[in-house]
Each structure stands twice: as C-alpha cells, then as structure tokens.
Amino acid sequence: MKTVYTVFCTDIIHEGHLNIIEQAHKLGKVVIGALSDRALIRYNKFPTITQSERVELYKGLDGVDEVLIQDSIMYTDVIRSLRPDYVIHGDNWQTGPASAIRENVLGLLAEYGGELIEIPYTYNENVKKIDSQLIEKLSMPEYRRKRLRQLIEMCPIVKTIEAHSGLTGLIAEKTVVVEENGKLDQFDAMWVSSLCDSTDKGKPDIELVDMSSRLRTIDDIMEVTTKPIILDGDTGGLTEHFVYNVRTLERMGVSAVIIEDKTGLKKNSLFGTEVEQTQDTIENFSAKIAAGKKAQLTDDFMIIARIESLILEKGMEDALERAVAFCAAGADGIMIHSRKKDPAEIFEFCDKFRQIDPKTPLVVVPTSYNSVTEEELAAHGVNIVIYANQLMRAAFPAMVDTAETILKCHRAQEADKKLMPFKKIITLIDEL
Ligand code: SPV
Ligand code: MG
C-alpha cells in the first residue's frame, strides 16, 4: 500500500479539497497534514476554528485515513519521518511565494525517489466565494479584535507595521517574503501611528488630528485588510472622552489602544527633552486606565499603557514604578519607549520588569535603536514589536525626488524610471 500525503490549511472544505482527496485515495493510503496554528499564521492564513477542530474536520472526510499535525509551512520534518510515496497538491503553488514550499517538497522527495503529483486547482465561482467568505469573516470585528491576544499567545513576537491608509494597510496585509532558509514571513498586525496619520494629513503630531479623523483612517484600513489593529491613542485625551473612544474602538474591531502617560500639549516622543513635555502623575494616568477598562465590554480589547520615563529622562526606577502601578490599574500591556541609539535601556527595563511580572505583554518601538533584532527583543521578554513609521518615511523622499525630477526636466520621462508602471498600478488593487 502506497502512502499519499497532502497538507490542508483551510477552515472550510470545498470541492477542490474533496477532489484532492479523491485523487489521493486512488493512489493509496491518504494522510493529511493539518497545518498547525503557529505555521498557519506565518503563512498569512489566520485560523477561524481551533487546531483540534481542523483535525476533526479533516478526519471526518471520506477517503482520509490519517490526520497528523504539520508544525511548519515547510514539509521537511513530516516528509523525512513519513516518507510518503506521493505528495499531492493543486498546481496553484508553481508561482509566487508558495513556490518556495514546492521547491522544498521536490528536494525532499528527491532524497528517496518520492513523487509530486500536481492536479489542476479547482477555481470556480463556488470556490472563489468560499475563499472570499473566509477572508470576510476574518475582517469582521469579532474575529479581528481578538486576534491580537491570540497572536501574543501563538508567536514568539508579534511583528507590527505602521499603516496610515488603505494602500499601506494592503502592504501590511499582503507583503510576504521568502527568506534565505526558504521560510515565508509576513507581518502580524498594524499600528495606526499618530505621527504618520498626522504627517499624511500635513499636520503636526500634537493630537491635532481629532478622533473622528483617526477613526476614518482606521476604517479605510479595515475596508481592505483582516489583520489586527493597534491604535496609537496619544494621551487618551480627557478620561471623560477616553471611555467613549474605548467603546467605539472596541465596536469597530480594533484590538488595542496604546495611551501614553503624558499630559498637556503632547509632542512626539522622538523630540525627547528637546521640547517641553509633561508626564502625567501615576495617580491620574492609573485612573484613566481604570476608567477605560471599566468602560470596555469584551474581554478581547486591550488597553496598553505607554511609559515615557526613559524618553523624558526620569530614570529606570520611575519607569518600573509606573509599569507596576499601571498594571495594577488594569493595563493589559506595557509599552516602554526609548530614543537611545542602542537598546541597552530597553533590555534593562524588560529584564527588570519580567522579574516582577512574567506575563503582562511588553511592547517596544525600535525606531532609534533600529539595529536590534526581533529575536533579541523576544529573548528579553518583548511580545510586540512595532515598526512605527518606516512606510511613511520610505514614501516621502521618493515622492519629493519625483516632484523635483519632473520640475528639473520639464517632463516626466526621467522620473518614470523609478516609478511603478502605470499598468501595474491600475491592477494593484483587486476588484470584487
Ligand atoms: C507614533 O508612531 O506616532 C508614535 C511612536 O507614537 S513615536 O513616534 O516614536 O513616538
Ligand atoms: Mg504617536
């Protein structure tokens, strides 16, 4: 009896999957690899049912003999232990990032003479509808909102990139890279930065862009994405207003708001002590957090307290004292910020905080200390890394350069060399 292996990473079975099983069954014993939660999220397919529910779903299908868990998007461990005679897959992985997985499978099968069978991918209206229903489901508030907490449990570190528009949201949603080791990677979540949201509107980052406008930006991003959103809530404003905003954000499906312990006219933290900035008292800020937590209706939403002590040079002890107090007031996480060039003070804070509190999620924004790696941060107990402004900073100089080139040349031809072809820009956005 030959062994036939195939991997499923779906929450809904459609005729394409049934066809694969039927073809596999003709060849021998059918073993399905259920991609684990951990592997699925790196592959940009966030599960809407649990891993064990997926295993049960696959086991119940006619023609399936065995279901095992495949814990990595690459087939290496399973193929080396199972040594299937055949791996069967739809032919839709021959191009794009998934072709790296195909290469991995071909290499492994060649080690002992196994064979890859590719069958035409079923892509009819019904399958398309099921695919888009899955995506729609993930974009719904109740799924999106809880996804950040799920990611914190599942990932060594939640990789978060700034988005300030539908287009940057799409980049955060869809960018996938194949790394040198053949693994795929992508971002887990999005940060709606006050700096970039303000900059995009040509305004300073001083809480001038009001909440209605910030919500509009969030809505634009939500329209075209499914990944969870962390809002930069600045100081949170008046407590009396903050409680209403918590409810609104929660209802929209935002996963977390981060508020910073400053008061009065807020300036961007990267100015540090070069401008006048006032830190709120522990008592006031704790009361704001507690009021927000009281207003919250679901268990999913997170209010994360951002501590500005290191930015304002108030010292490590002050930062730690605040972290403990804000957690006691109900904060679901702590963001510690620094504008030093190296991560030493961030590491010190995280190590000391972890001795006091092993669990509360820690968030960092390595804009100044940008040589630090995700692995190093995770080793110091960080749960969420935010790349807070890089997309905006990439786009701005490119646009200025283009404007200058057109002015200098009195035509567009010279500028065109660095631009995306217009044929590509009109097909960049998927139509329904
Ligand atoms: C933002 O992105 O708006 C932030 C992070 O608040 S920072 O600009 O570093 O203060
Ligand atoms: Mg900000």
PDB file of C-alpha atoms in Angstrom, residues 219-372:
ATOM      1  CA  ASP A 219     -12.000  52.441   8.683  1.00  0.00           C
ATOM      2  CA  ASP A 220     -10.104  52.888   5.394  1.00  0.00           C
ATOM      3  CA  ILE A 221      -7.569  50.315   6.567  1.00  0.00           C
ATOM      4  CA  MET A 222     -10.235  47.923   7.834  1.00  0.00           C
ATOM      5  CA  GLU A 223     -12.063  48.020   4.496  1.00  0.00           C
ATOM      6  CA  VAL A 224      -9.196  46.219   2.757  1.00  0.00           C
ATOM      7  CA  THR A 225      -7.451  44.151   5.457  1.00  0.00           C
ATOM      8  CA  THR A 226      -8.019  41.459   8.075  1.00  0.00           C
ATOM      9  CA  LYS A 227      -5.007  41.844  10.376  1.00  0.00           C
ATOM     10  CA  PRO A 228      -5.432  43.253  13.876  1.00  0.00           C
ATOM     11  CA  ILE A 229      -5.035  46.967  14.531  1.00  0.00           C
ATOM     12  CA  ILE A 230      -3.251  48.663  17.408  1.00  0.00           C
ATOM     13  CA  LEU A 231      -4.185  52.330  17.672  1.00  0.00           C
ATOM     14  CA  ASP A 232      -1.734  54.931  18.882  1.00  0.00           C
ATOM     15  CA  GLY A 233      -4.156  56.756  21.177  1.00  0.00           C
ATOM     16  CA  ASP A 234      -1.679  59.513  22.160  1.00  0.00           C
ATOM     17  CA  THR A 235      -2.514  60.617  25.748  1.00  0.00           C
ATOM     18  CA  GLY A 236      -6.038  59.197  25.507  1.00  0.00           C
ATOM     19  CA  GLY A 237      -7.303  62.775  25.995  1.00  0.00           C
ATOM     20  CA  LEU A 238      -9.735  63.552  28.779  1.00  0.00           C
ATOM     21  CA  THR A 239     -10.776  60.490  30.742  1.00  0.00           C
ATOM     22  CA  GLU A 240     -14.400  61.505  30.162  1.00  0.00           C
ATOM     23  CA  HIS A 241     -13.758  61.251  26.394  1.00  0.00           C
ATOM     24  CA  PHE A 242     -11.443  58.234  26.538  1.00  0.00           C
ATOM     25  CA  VAL A 243     -14.178  55.943  27.877  1.00  0.00           C
ATOM     26  CA  TYR A 244     -16.373  56.702  24.859  1.00  0.00           C
ATOM     27  CA  ASN A 245     -13.489  56.132  22.487  1.00  0.00           C
ATOM     28  CA  VAL A 246     -12.762  52.751  24.074  1.00  0.00           C
ATOM     29  CA  ARG A 247     -16.320  51.649  23.304  1.00  0.00           C
ATOM     30  CA  THR A 248     -16.106  52.932  19.723  1.00  0.00           C
ATOM     31  CA  LEU A 249     -12.779  51.242  19.022  1.00  0.00           C
ATOM     32  CA  GLU A 250     -13.985  48.005  20.517  1.00  0.00           C
ATOM     33  CA  ARG A 251     -17.154  48.042  18.432  1.00  0.00           C
ATOM     34  CA  MET A 252     -15.140  48.685  15.261  1.00  0.00           C
ATOM     35  CA  GLY A 253     -12.911  45.677  15.930  1.00  0.00           C
ATOM     36  CA  VAL A 254      -9.696  47.477  16.899  1.00  0.00           C
ATOM     37  CA  SER A 255      -7.652  45.131  19.108  1.00  0.00           C
ATOM     38  CA  ALA A 256      -5.753  47.560  21.311  1.00  0.00           C
ATOM     39  CA  VAL A 257      -5.204  51.194  22.104  1.00  0.00           C
ATOM     40  CA  ILE A 258      -1.891  52.382  23.488  1.00  0.00           C
ATOM     41  CA  ILE A 259      -2.060  55.541  25.574  1.00  0.00           C
ATOM     42  CA  GLU A 260       0.979  57.411  26.858  1.00  0.00           C
ATOM     43  CA  ASP A 261       1.472  58.861  30.325  1.00  0.00           C
ATOM     44  CA  LYS A 262       1.792  62.465  29.220  1.00  0.00           C
ATOM     45  CA  THR A 263      -0.453  65.422  29.850  1.00  0.00           C
ATOM     46  CA  GLY A 264      -0.962  68.868  28.338  1.00  0.00           C
ATOM     47  CA  LEU A 265       0.146  69.538  24.776  1.00  0.00           C
ATOM     48  CA  LYS A 266       1.570  66.254  23.540  1.00  0.00           C
ATOM     49  CA  LYS A 267       4.656  66.364  21.316  1.00  0.00           C
ATOM     50  CA  ASN A 268       6.221  63.431  19.544  1.00  0.00           C
ATOM     51  CA  SER A 269       8.400  61.302  21.851  1.00  0.00           C
ATOM     52  CA  LEU A 270      11.312  61.308  19.427  1.00  0.00           C
ATOM     53  CA  PHE A 271      11.853  65.002  20.353  1.00  0.00           C
ATOM     54  CA  GLY A 272      12.593  63.756  23.893  1.00  0.00           C
ATOM     55  CA  THR A 273      13.675  66.567  26.211  1.00  0.00           C
ATOM     56  CA  GLU A 274      14.355  68.942  23.287  1.00  0.00           C
ATOM     57  CA  VAL A 275      10.780  70.216  23.668  1.00  0.00           C
ATOM     58  CA  GLU A 276       8.676  70.758  26.743  1.00  0.00           C
ATOM     59  CA  GLN A 277       6.611  67.688  27.583  1.00  0.00           C
ATOM     60  CA  THR A 278       4.898  66.878  30.865  1.00  0.00           C
ATOM     61  CA  GLN A 279       4.466  63.392  32.233  1.00  0.00           C
ATOM     62  CA  ASP A 280       1.153  62.646  33.888  1.00  0.00           C
ATOM     63  CA  THR A 281       1.095  61.598  37.550  1.00  0.00           C
ATOM     64  CA  ILE A 282       0.847  57.914  38.329  1.00  0.00           C
ATOM     65  CA  GLU A 283      -2.491  58.554  40.078  1.00  0.00           C
ATOM     66  CA  ASN A 284      -4.121  60.419  37.162  1.00  0.00           C
ATOM     67  CA  PHE A 285      -2.924  58.055  34.494  1.00  0.00           C
ATOM     68  CA  SER A 286      -3.881  54.982  36.537  1.00  0.00           C
ATOM     69  CA  ALA A 287      -7.378  56.444  36.938  1.00  0.00           C
ATOM     70  CA  LYS A 288      -7.620  56.906  33.150  1.00  0.00           C
ATOM     71  CA  ILE A 289      -6.618  53.289  32.542  1.00  0.00           C
ATOM     72  CA  ALA A 290      -9.058  52.025  35.165  1.00  0.00           C
ATOM     73  CA  ALA A 291     -11.900  54.074  33.656  1.00  0.00           C
ATOM     74  CA  GLY A 292     -11.117  52.695  30.184  1.00  0.00           C
ATOM     75  CA  LYS A 293     -11.097  49.136  31.470  1.00  0.00           C
ATOM     76  CA  LYS A 294     -14.405  49.707  33.210  1.00  0.00           C
ATOM     77  CA  ALA A 295     -15.977  51.011  30.006  1.00  0.00           C
ATOM     78  CA  GLN A 296     -14.791  48.058  27.939  1.00  0.00           C
ATOM     79  CA  LEU A 297     -17.425  45.445  27.047  1.00  0.00           C
ATOM     80  CA  THR A 298     -15.452  42.498  25.660  1.00  0.00           C
ATOM     81  CA  ASP A 299     -12.526  40.511  27.076  1.00  0.00           C
ATOM     82  CA  ASP A 300     -10.680  40.873  23.765  1.00  0.00           C
ATOM     83  CA  PHE A 301      -9.820  44.567  23.702  1.00  0.00           C
ATOM     84  CA  MET A 302      -6.523  45.691  25.236  1.00  0.00           C
ATOM     85  CA  ILE A 303      -5.590  48.986  26.851  1.00  0.00           C
ATOM     86  CA  ILE A 304      -1.824  49.244  26.829  1.00  0.00           C
ATOM     87  CA  ALA A 305      -0.014  51.824  28.965  1.00  0.00           C
ATOM     88  CA  ARG A 306       2.930  53.580  27.364  1.00  0.00           C
ATOM     89  CA  ILE A 307       5.613  54.822  29.700  1.00  0.00           C
ATOM     90  CA  GLU A 308       7.591  57.923  28.754  1.00  0.00           C
ATOM     91  CA  SER A 309      10.036  57.963  31.699  1.00  0.00           C
ATOM     92  CA  LEU A 310      13.066  56.958  29.626  1.00  0.00           C
ATOM     93  CA  ILE A 311      12.164  59.442  26.854  1.00  0.00           C
ATOM     94  CA  LEU A 312      11.862  62.233  29.436  1.00  0.00           C
ATOM     95  CA  GLU A 313      14.990  61.066  31.299  1.00  0.00           C
ATOM     96  CA  LYS A 314      13.188  60.332  34.528  1.00  0.00           C
ATOM     97  CA  GLY A 315      15.123  57.123  35.109  1.00  0.00           C
ATOM     98  CA  MET A 316      14.655  53.372  35.179  1.00  0.00           C
ATOM     99  CA  GLU A 317      13.184  53.224  38.667  1.00  0.00           C
ATOM    100  CA  ASP A 318      10.441  55.686  37.693  1.00  0.00           C
ATOM    101  CA  ALA A 319       9.655  53.629  34.569  1.00  0.00           C
ATOM    102  CA  LEU A 320       9.403  50.415  36.592  1.00  0.00           C
ATOM    103  CA  GLU A 321       7.318  52.009  39.330  1.00  0.00           C
ATOM    104  CA  ARG A 322       4.894  53.255  36.706  1.00  0.00           C
ATOM    105  CA  ALA A 323       4.745  49.879  34.952  1.00  0.00           C
ATOM    106  CA  VAL A 324       3.764  48.152  38.173  1.00  0.00           C
ATOM    107  CA  ALA A 325       1.183  50.831  39.029  1.00  0.00           C
ATOM    108  CA  PHE A 326      -0.373  50.846  35.547  1.00  0.00           C
ATOM    109  CA  CYS A 327      -0.684  47.053  35.543  1.00  0.00           C
ATOM    110  CA  ALA A 328      -2.353  47.259  38.951  1.00  0.00           C
ATOM    111  CA  ALA A 329      -4.787  49.804  37.468  1.00  0.00           C
ATOM    112  CA  GLY A 330      -5.759  47.204  34.855  1.00  0.00           C
ATOM    113  CA  ALA A 331      -3.439  47.848  31.879  1.00  0.00           C
ATOM    114  CA  ASP A 332      -3.335  44.825  29.558  1.00  0.00           C
ATOM    115  CA  GLY A 333       0.205  45.564  28.432  1.00  0.00           C
ATOM    116  CA  ILE A 334       3.116  47.952  28.850  1.00  0.00           C
ATOM    117  CA  MET A 335       4.829  49.833  26.069  1.00  0.00           C
ATOM    118  CA  ILE A 336       8.255  51.122  27.015  1.00  0.00           C
ATOM    119  CA  HIS A 337       9.746  53.742  24.730  1.00  0.00           C
ATOM    120  CA  SER A 338      13.307  54.952  24.256  1.00  0.00           C
ATOM    121  CA  ARG A 339      15.081  57.224  21.812  1.00  0.00           C
ATOM    122  CA  LYS A 340      18.565  55.934  22.538  1.00  0.00           C
ATOM    123  CA  LYS A 341      20.621  54.621  19.649  1.00  0.00           C
ATOM    124  CA  ASP A 342      21.254  51.290  21.345  1.00  0.00           C
ATOM    125  CA  PRO A 343      18.745  49.019  23.066  1.00  0.00           C
ATOM    126  CA  ALA A 344      20.572  48.733  26.437  1.00  0.00           C
ATOM    127  CA  GLU A 345      17.979  50.660  28.476  1.00  0.00           C
ATOM    128  CA  ILE A 346      15.103  48.814  26.807  1.00  0.00           C
ATOM    129  CA  PHE A 347      16.736  45.460  27.606  1.00  0.00           C
ATOM    130  CA  GLU A 348      17.336  46.593  31.191  1.00  0.00           C
ATOM    131  CA  PHE A 349      13.711  47.671  31.615  1.00  0.00           C
ATOM    132  CA  CYS A 350      12.354  44.458  30.078  1.00  0.00           C
ATOM    133  CA  ASP A 351      14.618  42.206  32.159  1.00  0.00           C
ATOM    134  CA  LYS A 352      13.720  44.001  35.393  1.00  0.00           C
ATOM    135  CA  PHE A 353      10.015  44.110  34.545  1.00  0.00           C
ATOM    136  CA  ARG A 354       9.987  40.422  33.699  1.00  0.00           C
ATOM    137  CA  GLN A 355      11.417  39.637  37.149  1.00  0.00           C
ATOM    138  CA  ILE A 356       8.433  41.402  38.706  1.00  0.00           C
ATOM    139  CA  ASP A 357       5.832  40.393  36.134  1.00  0.00           C
ATOM    140  CA  PRO A 358       6.470  37.367  33.920  1.00  0.00           C
ATOM    141  CA  LYS A 359       3.272  37.600  31.872  1.00  0.00           C
ATOM    142  CA  THR A 360       1.924  41.091  31.058  1.00  0.00           C
ATOM    143  CA  PRO A 361       2.669  41.747  27.363  1.00  0.00           C
ATOM    144  CA  LEU A 362       5.544  44.128  26.621  1.00  0.00           C
ATOM    145  CA  VAL A 363       5.568  46.361  23.543  1.00  0.00           C
ATOM    146  CA  VAL A 364       8.524  48.248  22.043  1.00  0.00           C
ATOM    147  CA  VAL A 365       9.088  50.641  19.137  1.00  0.00           C
ATOM    148  CA  PRO A 366      12.681  50.333  17.905  1.00  0.00           C
ATOM    149  CA  THR A 367      12.835  53.451  15.739  1.00  0.00           C
ATOM    150  CA  SER A 368      16.093  54.867  17.195  1.00  0.00           C
ATOM    151  CA  TYR A 369      17.665  51.600  18.319  1.00  0.00           C
ATOM    152  CA  ASN A 370      16.910  50.012  14.978  1.00  0.00           C
ATOM    153  CA  SER A 371      19.836  47.556  14.923  1.00  0.00           C
ATOM    154  CA  VAL A 372      18.022  45.359  17.440  1.00  0.00           C
TER     155      VAL A 372
END
